[in-house]
Short mmCIF file of C-alpha atoms in Angstrom, two decimals:
data_model
loop_
_atom_site.label_atom_id
_atom_site.label_comp_id
_atom_site.label_asym_id
_atom_site.label_seq_id
_atom_site.Cartn_x
_atom_site.Cartn_y
_atom_site.Cartn_z
CA ALA A 1 125.04 96.61 126.54
CA ALA A 2 122.16 94.87 128.30
CA THR A 3 119.62 96.49 125.96
CA THR A 4 121.60 95.39 122.88
CA ALA A 5 121.58 91.83 124.13
CA ALA A 6 117.84 92.03 124.80
CA ALA A 7 117.20 93.34 121.28
CA ALA A 8 119.29 90.57 119.77
CA GLU A 9 117.28 87.97 121.65
CA LYS A 10 113.92 89.06 120.23
CA ASN A 11 112.14 86.09 118.74
CA ALA A 12 109.89 86.36 115.66
CA ALA A 13 107.37 84.05 117.35
CA ASP A 14 106.70 86.84 119.89
CA PHE A 15 105.84 89.42 117.21
CA GLU A 16 102.26 90.22 116.20
CA ILE A 17 101.07 92.69 113.56
CA VAL A 18 97.50 93.71 112.74
CA TYR A 19 96.79 95.23 109.33
CA ILE A 20 93.60 97.30 108.92
CA VAL A 21 92.56 97.68 105.27
CA LYS A 22 90.16 100.28 103.80
CA ALA A 23 87.18 97.91 103.86
CA ASP A 24 86.57 94.21 104.43
CA GLY A 25 85.72 91.89 101.55
CA ILE A 26 87.62 93.68 98.75
CA PRO A 27 89.60 91.15 96.66
CA TRP A 28 92.61 93.51 96.24
CA PHE A 29 93.08 93.61 100.02
CA ASP A 30 92.54 89.84 100.26
CA VAL A 31 95.64 89.45 98.04
CA GLU A 32 97.58 91.87 100.29
CA ARG A 33 96.52 89.73 103.25
CA ALA A 34 97.80 86.58 101.49
CA GLY A 35 101.20 88.25 101.01
CA LEU A 36 101.35 89.34 104.65
CA GLU A 37 100.34 85.83 105.78
CA GLN A 38 103.09 84.32 103.62
CA ALA A 39 105.70 86.58 105.27
CA ALA A 40 104.32 85.59 108.69
CA LYS A 41 104.54 81.91 107.75
CA ASP A 42 108.06 82.28 106.31
CA TYR A 43 109.42 84.11 109.35
CA GLY A 44 107.26 82.62 112.11
CA PHE A 45 105.37 85.69 113.39
CA LYS A 46 101.63 86.34 113.86
CA SER A 47 99.56 88.46 111.47
CA THR A 48 95.89 89.44 111.36
CA THR A 49 94.21 91.42 108.56
CA VAL A 50 90.89 93.13 109.27
CA GLY A 51 88.81 95.98 107.86
CA PRO A 52 85.63 97.90 108.60
CA PRO A 53 82.40 96.72 106.89
CA LYS A 54 82.55 99.83 104.69
CA ALA A 55 85.30 102.28 103.71
CA ASP A 56 85.00 104.57 106.72
CA ALA A 57 87.87 106.49 108.35
CA ALA A 58 86.21 106.78 111.77
CA LEU A 59 85.65 103.01 111.91
CA GLN A 60 89.31 102.43 111.01
CA ALA A 61 90.42 104.79 113.80
CA GLN A 62 88.22 102.92 116.28
CA MET A 63 89.80 99.62 115.21
CA VAL A 64 93.28 101.08 115.86
CA GLU A 65 92.09 102.05 119.38
CA ASP A 66 90.81 98.49 119.94
CA TYR A 67 94.16 96.96 118.98
CA ILE A 68 96.09 99.46 121.12
CA ALA A 69 94.03 98.14 124.05
CA LYS A 70 94.92 94.56 123.07
CA GLY A 71 98.62 95.44 123.14
CA VAL A 72 99.76 94.10 119.76
CA ASP A 73 103.34 94.90 118.65
CA ALA A 74 102.53 96.67 115.37
CA ILE A 75 99.48 98.13 113.62
CA GLY A 76 99.31 98.85 109.89
CA VAL A 77 96.59 100.87 108.15
CA CYS A 78 95.69 101.49 104.51
CA PRO A 79 93.83 104.72 105.33
CA ASN A 80 90.54 106.01 103.96
CA ASP A 81 91.66 109.38 105.35
CA PRO A 82 95.20 109.70 106.77
CA ALA A 83 94.17 112.70 108.92
CA ALA A 84 91.73 110.51 110.88
CA ILE A 85 94.48 107.97 111.64
CA GLU A 86 97.31 110.31 112.74
CA PRO A 87 96.01 110.92 116.30
CA VAL A 88 95.39 107.22 117.01
CA PHE A 89 98.77 106.31 115.50
CA LYS A 90 100.36 108.80 117.90
CA LYS A 91 98.48 107.14 120.75
CA ALA A 92 99.79 103.73 119.58
CA ASN A 93 103.37 105.04 119.42
CA ASP A 94 103.01 106.51 122.93
CA ALA A 95 101.94 103.03 124.08
CA GLY A 96 105.09 101.50 122.53
CA ILE A 97 103.31 100.06 119.49
CA GLN A 98 104.85 100.46 116.04
CA THR A 99 102.68 101.87 113.25
CA TYR A 100 102.76 101.36 109.48
CA GLY A 101 100.91 102.90 106.56
CA HIS A 102 100.23 101.79 103.02
CA GLU A 103 98.99 104.41 100.53
CA GLY A 104 99.57 106.96 103.28
CA SER A 105 102.75 108.66 102.07
CA THR A 106 102.00 111.83 104.08
CA PHE A 107 101.85 110.00 107.44
CA LYS A 108 103.88 111.52 110.27
CA ASN A 109 103.37 109.01 113.10
CA VAL A 110 104.71 105.87 111.40
CA SER A 111 107.79 103.68 111.51
CA PHE A 112 107.27 103.37 107.74
CA ASP A 113 104.63 104.02 105.12
CA ILE A 114 105.02 101.36 102.43
CA GLU A 115 104.34 102.26 98.80
CA GLY A 116 104.09 99.65 96.04
CA VAL A 117 105.57 102.14 93.55
CA ASN A 118 107.47 105.41 93.48
CA ASN A 119 104.50 107.78 93.08
CA LYS A 120 106.33 110.33 90.90
CA GLN A 121 107.59 107.66 88.49
CA PHE A 122 104.13 106.05 88.42
CA GLY A 123 102.40 109.29 87.36
CA GLU A 124 105.08 110.08 84.79
CA SER A 125 104.82 106.57 83.28
CA ILE A 126 101.05 106.92 82.85
CA MET A 127 101.54 110.27 81.07
CA LYS A 128 104.38 108.87 78.89
CA LYS A 129 102.03 106.13 77.67
CA GLY A 130 99.48 108.78 76.66
CA LEU A 131 102.16 110.74 74.80
CA GLU A 132 103.27 107.57 73.01
CA ILE A 133 99.71 106.79 71.86
CA THR A 134 98.77 110.35 70.80
CA GLY A 135 102.15 111.43 69.45
CA GLY A 136 102.01 114.23 72.01
CA LYS A 137 99.16 116.08 70.29
CA GLY A 138 95.59 116.75 71.34
CA GLY A 139 94.03 117.06 74.75
CA TYR A 140 93.43 115.00 77.88
CA VAL A 141 91.50 114.82 81.15
CA TRP A 142 92.74 113.03 84.29
CA SER A 143 90.62 111.64 87.12
CA VAL A 144 91.10 111.15 90.86
CA GLY A 145 88.82 109.14 93.14
CA PHE A 146 88.53 112.04 95.57
CA LEU A 147 90.32 115.38 95.70
CA THR A 148 91.63 114.15 99.11
CA SER A 149 93.10 110.89 97.69
CA VAL A 150 96.83 111.34 98.43
CA SER A 151 98.36 108.88 95.95
CA HIS A 152 95.93 109.75 93.14
CA ASN A 153 96.83 113.43 93.37
CA LEU A 154 100.57 112.73 93.46
CA TRP A 155 100.26 110.77 90.19
CA VAL A 156 98.30 113.57 88.49
CA ASP A 157 100.77 116.21 89.75
CA ALA A 158 103.71 114.23 88.36
CA GLY A 159 102.00 113.45 85.05
CA ILE A 160 100.88 117.02 84.37
CA ALA A 161 104.33 118.38 85.27
CA TYR A 162 105.91 115.89 82.85
CA GLN A 163 103.51 116.93 80.07
CA GLN A 164 104.18 120.64 80.65
CA ALA A 165 107.94 120.07 80.49
CA ASN A 166 107.92 117.73 77.49
CA ALA A 167 104.80 118.05 75.32
CA ALA A 168 103.42 121.55 74.82
CA ASP A 169 101.00 120.35 72.09
CA PHE A 170 99.20 117.93 74.44
CA LYS A 171 96.97 119.99 76.69
CA ASP A 172 94.98 119.45 79.87
CA MET A 173 91.43 120.26 78.77
CA LEU A 174 90.54 121.27 82.34
CA GLY A 175 93.31 123.89 82.47
CA TYR A 176 96.26 124.10 84.83
CA ASP A 177 94.83 125.52 88.05
CA LYS A 178 95.74 123.10 90.85
CA GLY A 179 92.59 121.26 91.95
CA SER A 180 90.37 122.05 88.96
CA ASP A 181 92.98 120.60 86.56
CA ARG A 182 91.67 117.09 87.39
CA PHE A 183 88.19 115.64 87.85
CA GLU A 184 86.74 113.71 90.76
CA GLU A 185 84.72 110.56 90.04
CA THR A 186 84.26 109.33 93.65
CA GLU A 187 85.51 105.81 92.75
CA ASP A 188 82.23 105.34 90.86
CA GLN A 189 82.32 103.87 87.36
CA ASN A 190 78.93 105.34 86.39
CA ILE A 191 79.96 108.85 87.41
CA ALA A 192 83.28 108.48 85.57
CA HIS A 193 81.44 107.30 82.44
CA ASP A 194 78.97 110.20 82.48
CA LYS A 195 81.75 112.75 83.02
CA ILE A 196 83.78 111.34 80.11
CA LEU A 197 80.75 111.64 77.79
CA GLU A 198 80.22 115.21 79.02
CA PHE A 199 83.89 116.09 78.38
CA LEU A 200 83.67 114.66 74.85
CA LYS A 201 80.85 117.11 74.10
CA THR A 202 82.61 120.07 75.71
CA TYR A 203 86.15 119.53 74.42
CA PRO A 204 86.42 118.61 70.71
CA ASP A 205 90.22 118.21 71.05
CA LEU A 206 89.91 115.53 73.75
CA ASN A 207 91.72 112.38 72.58
CA PHE A 208 92.96 110.79 75.81
CA VAL A 209 91.67 109.91 79.28
CA PHE A 210 93.97 109.21 82.23
CA GLY A 211 92.59 107.53 85.34
CA SER A 212 93.98 107.33 88.86
CA PRO A 213 91.18 105.19 90.37
CA MET A 214 90.47 101.71 89.02
CA THR A 215 86.93 102.81 88.09
CA THR A 216 87.91 105.21 85.27
CA GLY A 217 89.38 102.57 82.92
CA PRO A 218 86.23 100.49 82.43
CA ALA A 219 84.20 103.72 82.23
CA ALA A 220 86.44 104.95 79.41
CA GLY A 221 86.29 101.57 77.66
CA LEU A 222 82.49 101.64 77.68
CA ALA A 223 82.35 105.26 76.46
CA ILE A 224 84.81 104.51 73.62
CA GLU A 225 82.69 101.52 72.53
CA GLU A 226 79.38 103.41 72.74
CA LYS A 227 80.65 106.37 70.72
CA SER A 228 82.70 104.25 68.26
CA LEU A 229 85.88 106.12 69.24
CA LYS A 230 88.32 103.19 69.12
CA GLY A 231 91.65 104.61 67.96
CA LYS A 232 90.37 108.18 68.41
CA LEU A 233 90.07 108.30 72.21
CA GLY A 234 92.65 106.45 74.29
CA PHE A 235 93.01 105.47 77.93
CA ALA A 236 95.89 104.78 80.30
CA GLY A 237 95.77 104.66 84.07
CA THR A 238 95.36 102.18 86.86
CA GLY A 239 93.82 98.95 85.65
CA LEU A 240 93.78 95.22 86.29
CA PRO A 241 92.72 92.29 84.12
CA ILE A 242 89.39 92.27 85.99
CA THR A 243 88.71 95.98 85.28
CA ILE A 244 90.03 96.50 81.73
CA GLY A 245 91.27 93.13 80.43
CA LYS A 246 88.50 92.76 77.84
CA TYR A 247 89.05 96.35 76.65
CA LEU A 248 92.80 95.76 76.29
CA LYS A 249 92.19 92.60 74.27
CA SER A 250 89.82 94.43 71.90
CA ASP A 251 92.24 97.40 71.46
CA THR A 252 89.66 99.71 73.04
CA VAL A 253 91.94 101.00 75.82
CA ASN A 254 95.73 101.13 75.75
CA ALA A 255 97.31 100.25 79.09
CA GLY A 256 96.72 99.53 82.76
CA PHE A 257 99.19 100.30 85.54
CA PHE A 258 99.30 98.80 89.02
CA TRP A 259 101.56 97.26 91.62
CA ASP A 260 101.42 93.75 92.98
CA PRO A 261 99.25 93.70 96.14
CA TYR A 262 100.72 90.35 97.24
CA GLN A 263 104.24 91.77 97.38
CA VAL A 264 103.02 94.85 99.30
CA GLY A 265 101.62 92.55 102.00
CA TYR A 266 104.88 90.61 102.14
CA ALA A 267 106.94 93.83 102.32
CA LEU A 268 104.76 95.13 105.17
CA GLY A 269 105.29 91.96 107.22
CA TYR A 270 109.04 91.80 106.61
CA THR A 271 109.58 95.51 107.29
CA ALA A 272 107.55 95.46 110.50
CA LEU A 273 109.34 92.36 111.83
CA MET A 274 112.82 93.68 111.01
CA THR A 275 112.05 97.09 112.52
CA TRP A 276 110.73 95.44 115.70
CA MET A 277 113.96 93.42 115.84
CA GLY A 278 115.99 96.63 115.61
CA LYS A 279 117.06 96.15 111.97
CA PRO A 280 114.83 98.51 109.94
CA PRO A 281 115.36 98.40 106.15
CA LYS A 282 117.46 101.25 104.75
CA ASN A 283 117.57 103.03 101.40
CA GLY A 284 119.01 100.60 98.82
CA ASP A 285 118.19 97.44 100.82
CA ALA A 286 116.07 94.57 99.51
CA ILE A 287 112.95 92.95 100.99
CA LEU A 288 114.05 89.37 101.49
CA LYS A 289 112.62 85.90 101.81
CA PRO A 290 114.28 83.64 104.41
CA ASP A 291 116.44 82.05 101.67
CA GLY A 292 118.00 85.47 100.99
CA SER A 293 116.28 86.08 97.64
CA ALA A 294 114.48 89.40 97.10
CA ILE A 295 110.75 89.61 96.41
CA PRO A 296 109.86 90.95 92.91
CA GLY A 297 109.88 94.75 92.67
CA TYR A 298 111.67 95.18 95.99
CA GLU A 299 115.21 94.24 94.95
CA THR A 300 116.26 97.83 95.74
CA ILE A 301 113.95 99.87 97.95
CA GLY A 302 113.87 103.62 98.34
CA VAL A 303 113.52 105.16 101.81
CA GLU A 304 112.74 108.88 102.03
CA VAL A 305 111.50 111.20 104.76
CA ASN A 306 108.27 113.00 103.79
CA GLU A 307 107.40 116.64 104.52
CA ASN A 308 105.87 115.63 107.88
CA GLY A 309 108.92 113.69 109.06
CA GLY A 310 107.54 110.20 108.36
CA ASN A 311 109.58 107.47 106.65
CA VAL A 312 108.27 106.41 103.23
CA MET A 313 109.56 103.17 101.76
CA SER A 314 108.86 102.47 98.10
CA ALA A 315 109.42 99.49 95.82
CA GLY A 316 112.26 100.45 93.48
CA SER A 317 110.73 98.59 90.53
CA GLY A 318 107.23 97.72 91.72
CA GLN A 319 105.36 99.29 88.82
CA ILE A 320 103.62 96.88 86.45
CA MET A 321 102.02 97.74 83.10
CA ILE A 322 99.55 95.51 81.30
CA ASP A 323 98.53 95.85 77.69
CA LYS A 324 97.21 93.49 75.03
CA SER A 325 100.56 91.64 74.88
CA ASN A 326 100.82 90.50 78.51
CA VAL A 327 97.35 90.72 80.06
CA ASP A 328 96.92 86.92 79.88
CA ASP A 329 100.03 86.41 82.04
CA TRP A 330 98.43 88.53 84.76
CA TYR A 331 95.06 86.76 84.54
CA LYS A 332 97.04 83.63 85.42
CA LYS A 333 99.11 85.29 88.15
CA PHE A 334 96.07 86.67 89.98
CA ALA A 335 94.34 83.28 89.72
CA ASP A 336 97.44 81.78 91.37
CA TYR A 337 97.09 84.38 94.16
CA GLY A 338 93.55 83.12 94.77
CA TRP A 339 91.78 85.94 92.89
CA PRO A 340 90.57 84.67 89.49
CA GLN A 341 89.72 87.70 87.31
CA GLU A 342 87.76 86.07 84.49
#
């Protein structure tokens, strides 16, 4: 009974979380930080968001070690490579520190990995948009940042599986052998652009490009403009106003998909605090503000155990799609978050 009483007496003011993003100075992560800081302000705990000077897994692992030594209560990481973080997360857990992932849905040594969308639904939605635009006929290619990018590959897996089950006349131009059925563009817009031009030469039936990284959309938009393929070659995939807004407005590309980074940061803070207090969120719960209202997209969360035994929490309705009709709303929303995109 004594331990129960002690748990009940935990005070939010005594809780401190550090969140280590992929790299410092990236606006997307600055918005996540703003969401985490808002949760900290709302509930009265301490939060710090940091990142290595460049996207480097070894530097992230070293930062985890540094914060273990400082004895914080919780450490979150958006990993460049989950495998590099597992051993230091285990070390943190052994020291009594809670660990959290974001975009690390294979993590084992975590209290929770937090996903802004359900990855299967996200990949299927991207494919469905392509089927809608093409009428389910023709051919496509689909990019990943790296062949090791966990979330990117989950989206492609789900999208290709949906196509195979529902649209036999819409074919993956790269074939269906796992690994070579997608192309890697190393999160580099120039490489993505050159590969798209190459695919257009090689595959006369190519009429749609899907992109998992944010760099493929603007690359496709540029290629479509250069080759005068508007209406003949389409694009759907991850995209923000800043990456594809002008191409959406000119009907050059079709749709961008994303989740709200501000709400991810808020969800991370809330989940970590509640778990530390002995009240971890459960499947079907909501991520709440102090007034009892749910944050957008997290009205009903999903909690699943992954193949490695880690808990994965996903926003039940966190997926957002922008097209020509609503892109202006999101220009405004990101400006309100402190990240003007035009």
